[in-house]
Coordinates of C-alpha atoms and ligand atoms in Angstrom, one line a residue:
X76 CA 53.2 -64.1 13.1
X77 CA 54.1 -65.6 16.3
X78 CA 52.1 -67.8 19.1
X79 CA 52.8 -66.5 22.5
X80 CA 53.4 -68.9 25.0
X81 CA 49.8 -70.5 26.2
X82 CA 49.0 -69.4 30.1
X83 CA 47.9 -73.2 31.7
X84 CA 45.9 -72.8 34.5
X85 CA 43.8 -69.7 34.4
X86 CA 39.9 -69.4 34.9
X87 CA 39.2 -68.3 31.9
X88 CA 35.2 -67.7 32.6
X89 CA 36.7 -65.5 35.7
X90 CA 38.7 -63.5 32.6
X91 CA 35.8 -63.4 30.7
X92 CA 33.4 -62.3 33.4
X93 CA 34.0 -58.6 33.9
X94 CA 34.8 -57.9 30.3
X95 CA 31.7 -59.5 28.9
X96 CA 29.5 -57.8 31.6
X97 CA 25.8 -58.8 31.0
X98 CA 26.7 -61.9 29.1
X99 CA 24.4 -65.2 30.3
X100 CA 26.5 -67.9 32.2
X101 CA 26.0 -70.3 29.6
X102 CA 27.4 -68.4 26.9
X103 CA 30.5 -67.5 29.0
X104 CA 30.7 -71.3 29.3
X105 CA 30.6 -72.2 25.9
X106 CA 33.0 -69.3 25.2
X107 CA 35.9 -69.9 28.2
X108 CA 35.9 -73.8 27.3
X109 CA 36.8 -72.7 23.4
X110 CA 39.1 -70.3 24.7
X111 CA 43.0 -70.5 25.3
X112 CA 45.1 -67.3 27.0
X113 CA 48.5 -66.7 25.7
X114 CA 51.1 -64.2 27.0
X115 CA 53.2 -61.9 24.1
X116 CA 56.4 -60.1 24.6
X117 CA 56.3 -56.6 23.4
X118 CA 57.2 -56.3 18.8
X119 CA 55.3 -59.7 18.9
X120 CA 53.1 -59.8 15.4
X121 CA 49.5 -61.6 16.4
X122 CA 48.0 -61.4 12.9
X123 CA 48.5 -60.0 9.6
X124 CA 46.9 -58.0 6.8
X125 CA 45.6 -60.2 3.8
X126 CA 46.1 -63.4 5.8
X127 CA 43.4 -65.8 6.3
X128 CA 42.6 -65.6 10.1
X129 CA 39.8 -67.5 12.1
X130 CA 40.5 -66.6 15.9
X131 CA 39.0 -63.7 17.7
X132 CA 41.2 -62.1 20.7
X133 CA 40.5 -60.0 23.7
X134 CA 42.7 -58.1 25.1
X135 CA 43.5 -59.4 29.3
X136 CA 46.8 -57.1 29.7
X137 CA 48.7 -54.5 28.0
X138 CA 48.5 -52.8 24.4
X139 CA 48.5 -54.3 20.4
X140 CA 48.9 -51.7 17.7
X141 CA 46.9 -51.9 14.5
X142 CA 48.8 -51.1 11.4
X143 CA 48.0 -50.8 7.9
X144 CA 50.2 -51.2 4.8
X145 CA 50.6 -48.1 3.8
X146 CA 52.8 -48.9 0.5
X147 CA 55.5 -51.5 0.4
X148 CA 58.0 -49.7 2.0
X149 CA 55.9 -48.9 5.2
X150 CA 53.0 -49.2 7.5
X151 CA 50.5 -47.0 8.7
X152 CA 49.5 -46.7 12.3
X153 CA 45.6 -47.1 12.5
X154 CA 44.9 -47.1 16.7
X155 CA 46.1 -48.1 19.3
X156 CA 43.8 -51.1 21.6
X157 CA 44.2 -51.6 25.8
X158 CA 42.4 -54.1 28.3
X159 CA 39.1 -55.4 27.6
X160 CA 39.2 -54.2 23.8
X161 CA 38.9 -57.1 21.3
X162 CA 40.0 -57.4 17.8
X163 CA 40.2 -60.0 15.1
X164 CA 36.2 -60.0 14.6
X165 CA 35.7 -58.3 11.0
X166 CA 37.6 -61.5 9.7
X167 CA 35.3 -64.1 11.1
X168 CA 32.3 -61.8 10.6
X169 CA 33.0 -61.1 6.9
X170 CA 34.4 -64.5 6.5
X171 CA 37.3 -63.3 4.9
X172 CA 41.1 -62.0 5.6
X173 CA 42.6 -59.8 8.4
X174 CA 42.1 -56.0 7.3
X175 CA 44.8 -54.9 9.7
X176 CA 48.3 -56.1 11.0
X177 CA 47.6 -56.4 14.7
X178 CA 51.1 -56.5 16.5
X179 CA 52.1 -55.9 20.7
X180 CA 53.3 -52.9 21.6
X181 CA 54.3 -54.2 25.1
X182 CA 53.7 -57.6 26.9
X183 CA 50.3 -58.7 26.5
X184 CA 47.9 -61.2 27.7
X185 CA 45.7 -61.9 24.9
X186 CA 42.1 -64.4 25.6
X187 CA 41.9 -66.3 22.1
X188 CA 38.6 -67.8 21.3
X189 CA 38.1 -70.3 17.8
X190 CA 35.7 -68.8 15.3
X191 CA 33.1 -71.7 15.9
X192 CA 32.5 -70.6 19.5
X193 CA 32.4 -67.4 18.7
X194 CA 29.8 -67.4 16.2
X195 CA 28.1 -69.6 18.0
X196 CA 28.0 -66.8 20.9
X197 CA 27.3 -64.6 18.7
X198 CA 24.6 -66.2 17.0
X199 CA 22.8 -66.8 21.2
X200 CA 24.0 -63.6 22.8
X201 CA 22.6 -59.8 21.8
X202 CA 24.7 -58.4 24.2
X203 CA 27.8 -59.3 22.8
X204 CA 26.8 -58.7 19.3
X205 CA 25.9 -55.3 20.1
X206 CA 28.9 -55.0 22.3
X207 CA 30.9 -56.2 19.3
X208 CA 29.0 -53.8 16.8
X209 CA 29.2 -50.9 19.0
X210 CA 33.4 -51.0 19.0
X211 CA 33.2 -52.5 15.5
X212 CA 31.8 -48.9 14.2
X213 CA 33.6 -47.2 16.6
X214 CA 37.4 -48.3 14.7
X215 CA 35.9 -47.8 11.8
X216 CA 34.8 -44.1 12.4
X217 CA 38.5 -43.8 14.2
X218 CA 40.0 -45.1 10.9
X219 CA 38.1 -43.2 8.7
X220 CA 39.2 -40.0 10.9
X221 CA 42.8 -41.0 10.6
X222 CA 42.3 -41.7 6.8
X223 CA 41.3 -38.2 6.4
X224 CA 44.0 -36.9 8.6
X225 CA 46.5 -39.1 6.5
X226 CA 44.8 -37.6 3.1
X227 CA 45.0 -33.7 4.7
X228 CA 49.0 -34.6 5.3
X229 CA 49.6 -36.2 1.7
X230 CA 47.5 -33.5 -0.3
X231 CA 49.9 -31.0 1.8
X232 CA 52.9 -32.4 1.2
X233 CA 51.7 -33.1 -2.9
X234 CA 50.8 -29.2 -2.8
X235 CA 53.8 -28.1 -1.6
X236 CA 55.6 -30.6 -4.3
X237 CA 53.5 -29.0 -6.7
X238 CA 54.2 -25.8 -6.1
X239 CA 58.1 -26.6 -5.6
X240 CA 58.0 -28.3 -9.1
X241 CA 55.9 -25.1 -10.1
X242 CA 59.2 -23.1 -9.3
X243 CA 61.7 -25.2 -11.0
X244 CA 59.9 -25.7 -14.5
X245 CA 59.4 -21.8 -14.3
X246 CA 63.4 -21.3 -13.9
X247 CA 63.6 -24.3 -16.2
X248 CA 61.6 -21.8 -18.9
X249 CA 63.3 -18.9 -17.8
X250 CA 66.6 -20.2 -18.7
X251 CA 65.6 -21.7 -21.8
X252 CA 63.8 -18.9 -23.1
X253 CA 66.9 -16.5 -22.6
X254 CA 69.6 -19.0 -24.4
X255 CA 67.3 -19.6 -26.9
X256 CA 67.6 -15.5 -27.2
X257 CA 70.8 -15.6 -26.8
X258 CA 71.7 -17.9 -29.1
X259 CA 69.5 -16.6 -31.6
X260 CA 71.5 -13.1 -32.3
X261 CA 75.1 -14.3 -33.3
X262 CA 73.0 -17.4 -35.4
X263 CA 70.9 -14.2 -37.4
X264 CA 74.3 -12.5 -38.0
X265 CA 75.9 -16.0 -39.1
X266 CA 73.5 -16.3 -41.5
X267 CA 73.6 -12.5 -42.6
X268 CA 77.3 -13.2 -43.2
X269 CA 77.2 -16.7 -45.0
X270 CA 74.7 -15.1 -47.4
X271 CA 76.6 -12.0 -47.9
X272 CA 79.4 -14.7 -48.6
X273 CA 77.5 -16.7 -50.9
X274 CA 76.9 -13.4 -53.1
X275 CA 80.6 -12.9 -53.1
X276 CA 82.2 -12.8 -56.8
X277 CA 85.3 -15.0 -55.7
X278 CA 82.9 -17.9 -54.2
X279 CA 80.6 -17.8 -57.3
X280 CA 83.1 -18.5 -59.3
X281 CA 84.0 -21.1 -56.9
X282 CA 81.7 -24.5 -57.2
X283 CA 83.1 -26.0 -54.3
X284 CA 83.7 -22.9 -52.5
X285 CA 79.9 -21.8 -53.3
X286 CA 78.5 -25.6 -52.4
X287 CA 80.3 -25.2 -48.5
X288 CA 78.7 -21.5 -47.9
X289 CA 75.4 -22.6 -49.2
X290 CA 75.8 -25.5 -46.7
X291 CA 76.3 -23.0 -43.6
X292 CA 73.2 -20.8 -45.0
X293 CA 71.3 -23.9 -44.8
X294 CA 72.2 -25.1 -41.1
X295 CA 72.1 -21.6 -40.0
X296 CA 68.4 -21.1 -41.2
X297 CA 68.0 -24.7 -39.6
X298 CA 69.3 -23.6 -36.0
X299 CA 67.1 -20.4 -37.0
X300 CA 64.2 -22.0 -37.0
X301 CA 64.8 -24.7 -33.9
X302 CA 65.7 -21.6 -31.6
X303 CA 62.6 -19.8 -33.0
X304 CA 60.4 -23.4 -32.2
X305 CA 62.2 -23.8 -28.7
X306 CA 60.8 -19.5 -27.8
X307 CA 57.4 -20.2 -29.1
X308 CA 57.4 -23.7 -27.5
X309 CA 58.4 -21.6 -24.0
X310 CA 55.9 -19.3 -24.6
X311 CA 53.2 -21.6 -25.1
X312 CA 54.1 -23.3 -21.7
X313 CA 54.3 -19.7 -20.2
X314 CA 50.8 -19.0 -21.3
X315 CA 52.6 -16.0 -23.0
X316 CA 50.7 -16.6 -26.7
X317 CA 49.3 -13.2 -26.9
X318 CA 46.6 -13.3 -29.1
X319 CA 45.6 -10.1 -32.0
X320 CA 43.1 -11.3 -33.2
X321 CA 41.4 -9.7 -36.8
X322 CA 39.1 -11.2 -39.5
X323 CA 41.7 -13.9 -40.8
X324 CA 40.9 -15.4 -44.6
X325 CA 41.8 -18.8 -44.6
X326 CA 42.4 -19.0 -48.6
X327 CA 45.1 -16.1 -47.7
X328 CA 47.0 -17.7 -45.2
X329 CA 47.1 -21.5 -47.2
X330 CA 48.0 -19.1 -50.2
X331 CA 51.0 -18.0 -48.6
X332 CA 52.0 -21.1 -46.6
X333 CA 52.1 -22.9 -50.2
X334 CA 54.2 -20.1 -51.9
X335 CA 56.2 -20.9 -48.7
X336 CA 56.3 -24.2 -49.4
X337 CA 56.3 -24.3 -53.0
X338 CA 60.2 -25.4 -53.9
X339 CA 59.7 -28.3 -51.3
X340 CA 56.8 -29.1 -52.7
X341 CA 58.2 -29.7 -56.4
X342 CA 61.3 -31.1 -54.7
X343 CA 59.7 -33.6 -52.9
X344 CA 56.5 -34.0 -56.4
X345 CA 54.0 -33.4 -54.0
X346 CA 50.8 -32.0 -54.5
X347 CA 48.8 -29.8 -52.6
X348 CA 45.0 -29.4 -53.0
X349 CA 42.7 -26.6 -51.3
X350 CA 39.1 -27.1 -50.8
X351 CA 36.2 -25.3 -49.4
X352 CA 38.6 -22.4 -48.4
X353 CA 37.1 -19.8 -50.4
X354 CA 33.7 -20.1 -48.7
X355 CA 35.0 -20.0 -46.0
X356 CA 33.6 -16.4 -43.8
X357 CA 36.7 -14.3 -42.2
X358 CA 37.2 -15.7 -38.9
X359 CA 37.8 -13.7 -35.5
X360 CA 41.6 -14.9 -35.1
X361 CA 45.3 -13.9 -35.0
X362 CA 46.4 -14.4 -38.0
X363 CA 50.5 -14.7 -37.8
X364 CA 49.6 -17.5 -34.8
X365 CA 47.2 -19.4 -37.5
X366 CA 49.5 -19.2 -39.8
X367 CA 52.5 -21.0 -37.9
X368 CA 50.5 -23.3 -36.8
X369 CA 49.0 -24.3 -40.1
X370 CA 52.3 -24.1 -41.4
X371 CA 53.3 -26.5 -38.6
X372 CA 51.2 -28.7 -40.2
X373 CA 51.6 -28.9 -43.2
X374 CA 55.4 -29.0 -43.0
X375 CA 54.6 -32.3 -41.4
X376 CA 52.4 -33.8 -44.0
X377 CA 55.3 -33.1 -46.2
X378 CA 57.8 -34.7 -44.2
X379 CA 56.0 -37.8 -43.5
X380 CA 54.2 -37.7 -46.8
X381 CA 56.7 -40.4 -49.4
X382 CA 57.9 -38.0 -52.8
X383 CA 54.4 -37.9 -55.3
X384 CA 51.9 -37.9 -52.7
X385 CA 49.0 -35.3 -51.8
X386 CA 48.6 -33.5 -49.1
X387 CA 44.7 -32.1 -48.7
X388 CA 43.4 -29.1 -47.0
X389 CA 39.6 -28.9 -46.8
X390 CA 37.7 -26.0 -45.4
X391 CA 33.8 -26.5 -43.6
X392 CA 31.9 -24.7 -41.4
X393 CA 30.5 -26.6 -38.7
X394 CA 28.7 -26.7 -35.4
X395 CA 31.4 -28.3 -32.4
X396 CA 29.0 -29.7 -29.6
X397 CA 31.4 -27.8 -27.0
X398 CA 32.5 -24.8 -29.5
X399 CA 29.6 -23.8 -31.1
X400 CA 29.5 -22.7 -34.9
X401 CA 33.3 -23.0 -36.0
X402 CA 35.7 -23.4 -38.8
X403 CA 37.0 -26.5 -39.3
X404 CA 40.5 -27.1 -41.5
X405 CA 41.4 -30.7 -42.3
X406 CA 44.9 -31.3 -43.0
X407 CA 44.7 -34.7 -45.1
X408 CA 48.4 -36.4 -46.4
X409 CA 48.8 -39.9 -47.9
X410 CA 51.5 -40.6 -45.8
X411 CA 53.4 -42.9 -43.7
X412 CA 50.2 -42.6 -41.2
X413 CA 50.5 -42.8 -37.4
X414 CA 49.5 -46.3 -34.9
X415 CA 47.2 -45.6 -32.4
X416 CA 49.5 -45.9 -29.4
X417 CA 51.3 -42.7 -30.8
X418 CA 48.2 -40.4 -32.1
X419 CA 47.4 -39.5 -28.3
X420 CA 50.9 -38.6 -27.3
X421 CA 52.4 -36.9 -30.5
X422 CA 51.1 -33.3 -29.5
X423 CA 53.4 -33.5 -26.5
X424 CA 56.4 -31.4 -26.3
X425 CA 59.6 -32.8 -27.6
X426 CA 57.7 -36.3 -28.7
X427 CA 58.7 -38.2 -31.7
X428 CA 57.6 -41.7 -33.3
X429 CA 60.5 -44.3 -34.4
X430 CA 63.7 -43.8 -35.7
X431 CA 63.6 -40.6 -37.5
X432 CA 66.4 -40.0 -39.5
X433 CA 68.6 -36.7 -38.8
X434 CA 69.2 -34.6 -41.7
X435 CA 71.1 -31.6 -41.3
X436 CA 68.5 -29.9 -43.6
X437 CA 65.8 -32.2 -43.3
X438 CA 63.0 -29.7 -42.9
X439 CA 60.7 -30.9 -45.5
X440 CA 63.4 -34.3 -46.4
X441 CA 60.6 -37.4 -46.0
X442 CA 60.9 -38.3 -42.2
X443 CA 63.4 -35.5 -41.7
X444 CA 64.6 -35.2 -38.4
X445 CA 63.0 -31.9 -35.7
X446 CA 62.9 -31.0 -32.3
X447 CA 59.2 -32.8 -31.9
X448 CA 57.8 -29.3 -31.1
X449 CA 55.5 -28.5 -34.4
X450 CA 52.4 -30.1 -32.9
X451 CA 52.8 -28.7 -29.3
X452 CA 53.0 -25.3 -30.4
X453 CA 50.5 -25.8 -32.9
X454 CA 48.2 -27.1 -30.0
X455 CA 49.1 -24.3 -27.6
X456 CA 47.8 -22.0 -30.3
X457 CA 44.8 -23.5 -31.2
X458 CA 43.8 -24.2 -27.7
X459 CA 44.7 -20.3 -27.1
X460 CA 42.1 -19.5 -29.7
X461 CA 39.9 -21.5 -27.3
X462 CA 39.6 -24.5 -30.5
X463 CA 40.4 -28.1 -30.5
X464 CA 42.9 -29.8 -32.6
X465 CA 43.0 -33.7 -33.1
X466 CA 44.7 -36.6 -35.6
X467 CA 43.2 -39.6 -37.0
X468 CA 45.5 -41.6 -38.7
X469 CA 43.9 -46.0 -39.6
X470 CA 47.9 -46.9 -38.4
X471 CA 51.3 -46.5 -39.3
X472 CA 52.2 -48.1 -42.5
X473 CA 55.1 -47.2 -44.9
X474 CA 54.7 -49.8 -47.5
X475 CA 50.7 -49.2 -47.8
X476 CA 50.5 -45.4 -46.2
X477 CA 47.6 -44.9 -45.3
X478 CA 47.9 -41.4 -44.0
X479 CA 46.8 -38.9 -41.4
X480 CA 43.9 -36.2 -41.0
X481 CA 45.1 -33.4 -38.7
X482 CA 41.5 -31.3 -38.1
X483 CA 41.5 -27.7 -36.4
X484 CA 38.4 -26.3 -35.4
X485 CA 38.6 -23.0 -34.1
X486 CA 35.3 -21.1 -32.9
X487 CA 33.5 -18.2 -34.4
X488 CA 32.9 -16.5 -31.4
X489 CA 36.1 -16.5 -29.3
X490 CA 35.7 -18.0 -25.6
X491 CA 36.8 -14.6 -24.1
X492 CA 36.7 -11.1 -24.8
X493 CA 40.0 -10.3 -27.0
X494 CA 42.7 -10.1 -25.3
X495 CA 46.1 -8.8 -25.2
X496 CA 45.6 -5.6 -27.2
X497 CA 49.0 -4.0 -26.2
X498 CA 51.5 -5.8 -24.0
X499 CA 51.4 -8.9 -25.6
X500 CA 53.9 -10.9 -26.7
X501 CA 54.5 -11.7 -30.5
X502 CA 55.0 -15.8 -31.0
X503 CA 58.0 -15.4 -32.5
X504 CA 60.2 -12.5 -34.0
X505 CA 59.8 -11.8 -38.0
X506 CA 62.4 -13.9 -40.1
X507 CA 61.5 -13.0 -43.7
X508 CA 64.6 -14.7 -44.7
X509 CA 64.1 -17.7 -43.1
X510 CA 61.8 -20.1 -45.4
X511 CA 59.1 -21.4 -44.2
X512 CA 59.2 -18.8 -40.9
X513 CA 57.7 -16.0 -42.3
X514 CA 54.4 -14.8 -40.6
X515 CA 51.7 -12.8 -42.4
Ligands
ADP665 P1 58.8 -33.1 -35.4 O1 59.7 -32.0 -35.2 O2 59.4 -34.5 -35.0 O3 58.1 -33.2 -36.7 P2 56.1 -32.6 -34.4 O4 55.7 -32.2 -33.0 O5 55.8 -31.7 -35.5 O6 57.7 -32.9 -34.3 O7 55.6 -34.0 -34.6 C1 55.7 -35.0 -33.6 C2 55.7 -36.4 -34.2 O8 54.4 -36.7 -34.7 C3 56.6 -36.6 -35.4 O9 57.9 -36.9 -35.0 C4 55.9 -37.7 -36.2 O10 56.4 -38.9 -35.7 C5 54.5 -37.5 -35.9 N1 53.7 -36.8 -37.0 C6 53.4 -35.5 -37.1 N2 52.8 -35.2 -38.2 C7 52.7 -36.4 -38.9 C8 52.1 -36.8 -40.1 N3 51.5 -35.9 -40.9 N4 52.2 -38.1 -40.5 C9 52.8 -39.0 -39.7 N5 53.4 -38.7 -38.5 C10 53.3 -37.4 -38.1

């Protein structure tokens, strides 16, 4: 902020005068004998946003601009001021700081009167507070009209970013979705060939022979099953979850999650408990998208769940405020649990918790490594069904575990007529081999 050089010699009631028109004699007095003029060169800064400021300016000669900090980078240009235009007022007014950088935009002559005059002015003179109040609304309506203008450009310019970013994360899922296709045909026949291999005479009489193929059956039914994840994930973001929906039994699909399941299960001494299923009614639903993401689940409360714990699936019919008369599945485990900055953020894609250890086979290991996409496709199909899907977890502990409650609730009555009869796109090709992968 700058002082211009201070004008000596001027008749500052003269100044005043014609600018003031209609203000008594005696107030012009009182006002030209707390006044000083000063003269600017153009760029000068007279005051500035934020800043404390108790003097109010009129303008004698040439132009200010009025600025606003836009962000810290840049300034935004508010108006524009001329001859006989004053600024500086809100500050004394509202007793507080500058709301706009106020800087020349050529030589200036600027009259500068002390906030005690001025109010005291103010306070005599009706003319000049109405005078003041008249151009006071009148900036405010012009910066209100340029913060609209300003908010038409930026919501234009956020659009078009939108709808740029739009483009890319499509061609981003393109191209994902077609290696993940890609790669999935020579992994299939891989596997075909490693298990033909491992049936071979010459490598079952081979231990160490037999021990390597099983290890490439194993990784290819891993890379299987994280290409399979990485389509449905795609198809999730696509919206391309076509739904088939039929009456699904709930104790039917946990029955065959758990045969599924069963050798991890005994690997890992875990027990799994079913309640409430059988009274469960059949349920308007697809069933193969239920089923993977129930399985999602599950596989999950195995993983984080420490060997000899209990994983709990209850079954109740309830009444959701926003879905009406539902089914509701609760996926209990006593395991390593989940702290509360994590719960809200674990259904996003690709999102894991900690240091998880990477096993090469660590499906259903404890804390075996994955691609962080079980809970964002099992989201995308629950929220397809038009349901809700939440965890609870009291924390993350793995000396106490205190476990997590994963609860499904899928309606009764679907949200929309049925969909996708014909055209629709399965969630993921049929892998009977593939344990763990195979839909109903
Ligand atoms: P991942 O392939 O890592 O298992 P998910 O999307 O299935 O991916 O899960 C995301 C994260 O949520 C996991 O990495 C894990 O940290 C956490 N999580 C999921 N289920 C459980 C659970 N039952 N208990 C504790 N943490 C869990």
């Amino acid at each position: 902020m700058t002082d211009g050089s201070r004008i000596p010699d001027v008749n500052i009631k003269d100044i005043l005068r014609p600018m003031l028109l209609g203000l008594p004699e005696d107030d012009l007095d009182v006002m030209a004998q707390a006044a000083v003029v000063r003269a600017y060169a153009a760029g000068e800064t007279i005051c500035v946003e934020g800043e404390e400021g108790a003097t109010f300016f009129i303008i004698v000669s040439g132009r200010v601009d009025m600025l606003k900090q836009f962000d810290d980078a840049s300034e935004r240009f508010l108006h524009d001021a001329g001859p006989g235009e004053f600024f500086g007022e809100m500050a004394i007014v509202y007793g507080g700081s500058r709301t706009a950088t106020v800087r020349t935009a050529e030589p200036s002559v600027l009259l500068e009167i002390g906030q005690r005059a001025f109010l005291d002015v103010l306070g005599s003179s009706p003319a000049l507070a109405i005078r003041i109040l008249v151009q006071m609304t009148a900036r405010l309506r012009d910066s209100d009209h340029q913060a609209i203008i300003a908010l038409r450009e930026t919501n234009e310019e956020l659009r078009q970013a939108l709808q740029q970013l739009e483009r890319l994360d499509r061609t981003k899922s393109d191209f994902i979705q077609v290696s993940a296709h890609e790669l999935r045909t020579p992994i299939a026949a891989l596997k075909g060939y490693a298990q033909m291999m491992q049936w071979h005479s010459a490598v079952q009489s081979a231990t160490d022979l037999h021990m390597l193929v099983e290890g490439i059956v194993t990784s290819t039914e891993r890379l299987h099953r994280i290409f399979d994840s990485i389509l449905d994930m795609s198809r999730v973001m696509d919206g391309g979850l076509g739904i088939h929906r039929s009456p699904v039994s709930f104790p039917v699909i946990f029955q065959g999650i758990h045969s599924d399941l069963k050798q991890a299960l005994q690997e890992r001494r875990l027990t799994m408990e079913r309640q409430g299923l059988d009274e469960l009614p059949l349920c308007p639903a697809d069933p193969t998208l239920l089923y993977k993401a129930f399985q999602h689940l599950i596989n999950n409360a195995i993983k984080y769940t420490p060997d000899g714990g209990c994983i709990t699936i209850t079954g109740a019919q309830v009444v959701d405020p926003e879905l009406g008369p539902s089914i509701e599945i609760a996926v209990q485990d006593t395991g390593i649990g989940i702290s509360p900055e994590d719960i809200a953020l674990i259904f996003e894609k690709f999102y894991r918790t900690g240091e998880v250890a990477l096993h090469s086979s660590g499906t259903t290991a404890f804390k075996g490594g994955g691609p962080g996409l079980g809970l964002a496709i099992a989201r995308g199909i629950v929220v397809t069904h038009g349901g809700r899907i939440w965890a609870e977890s009291p924390g993350y502990d793995e000396a106490t575990c205190p476990g997590s409650r994963f609860i499904v609730r899928i309606p009764m009555s679907p949200p929309h007529p049925p969909t996708a009869q014909s055209g629709a796109t399965p969630l993921a090709d049929v892998d009977t081999d593939a344990k763990g992968d195979k839909p109903l």
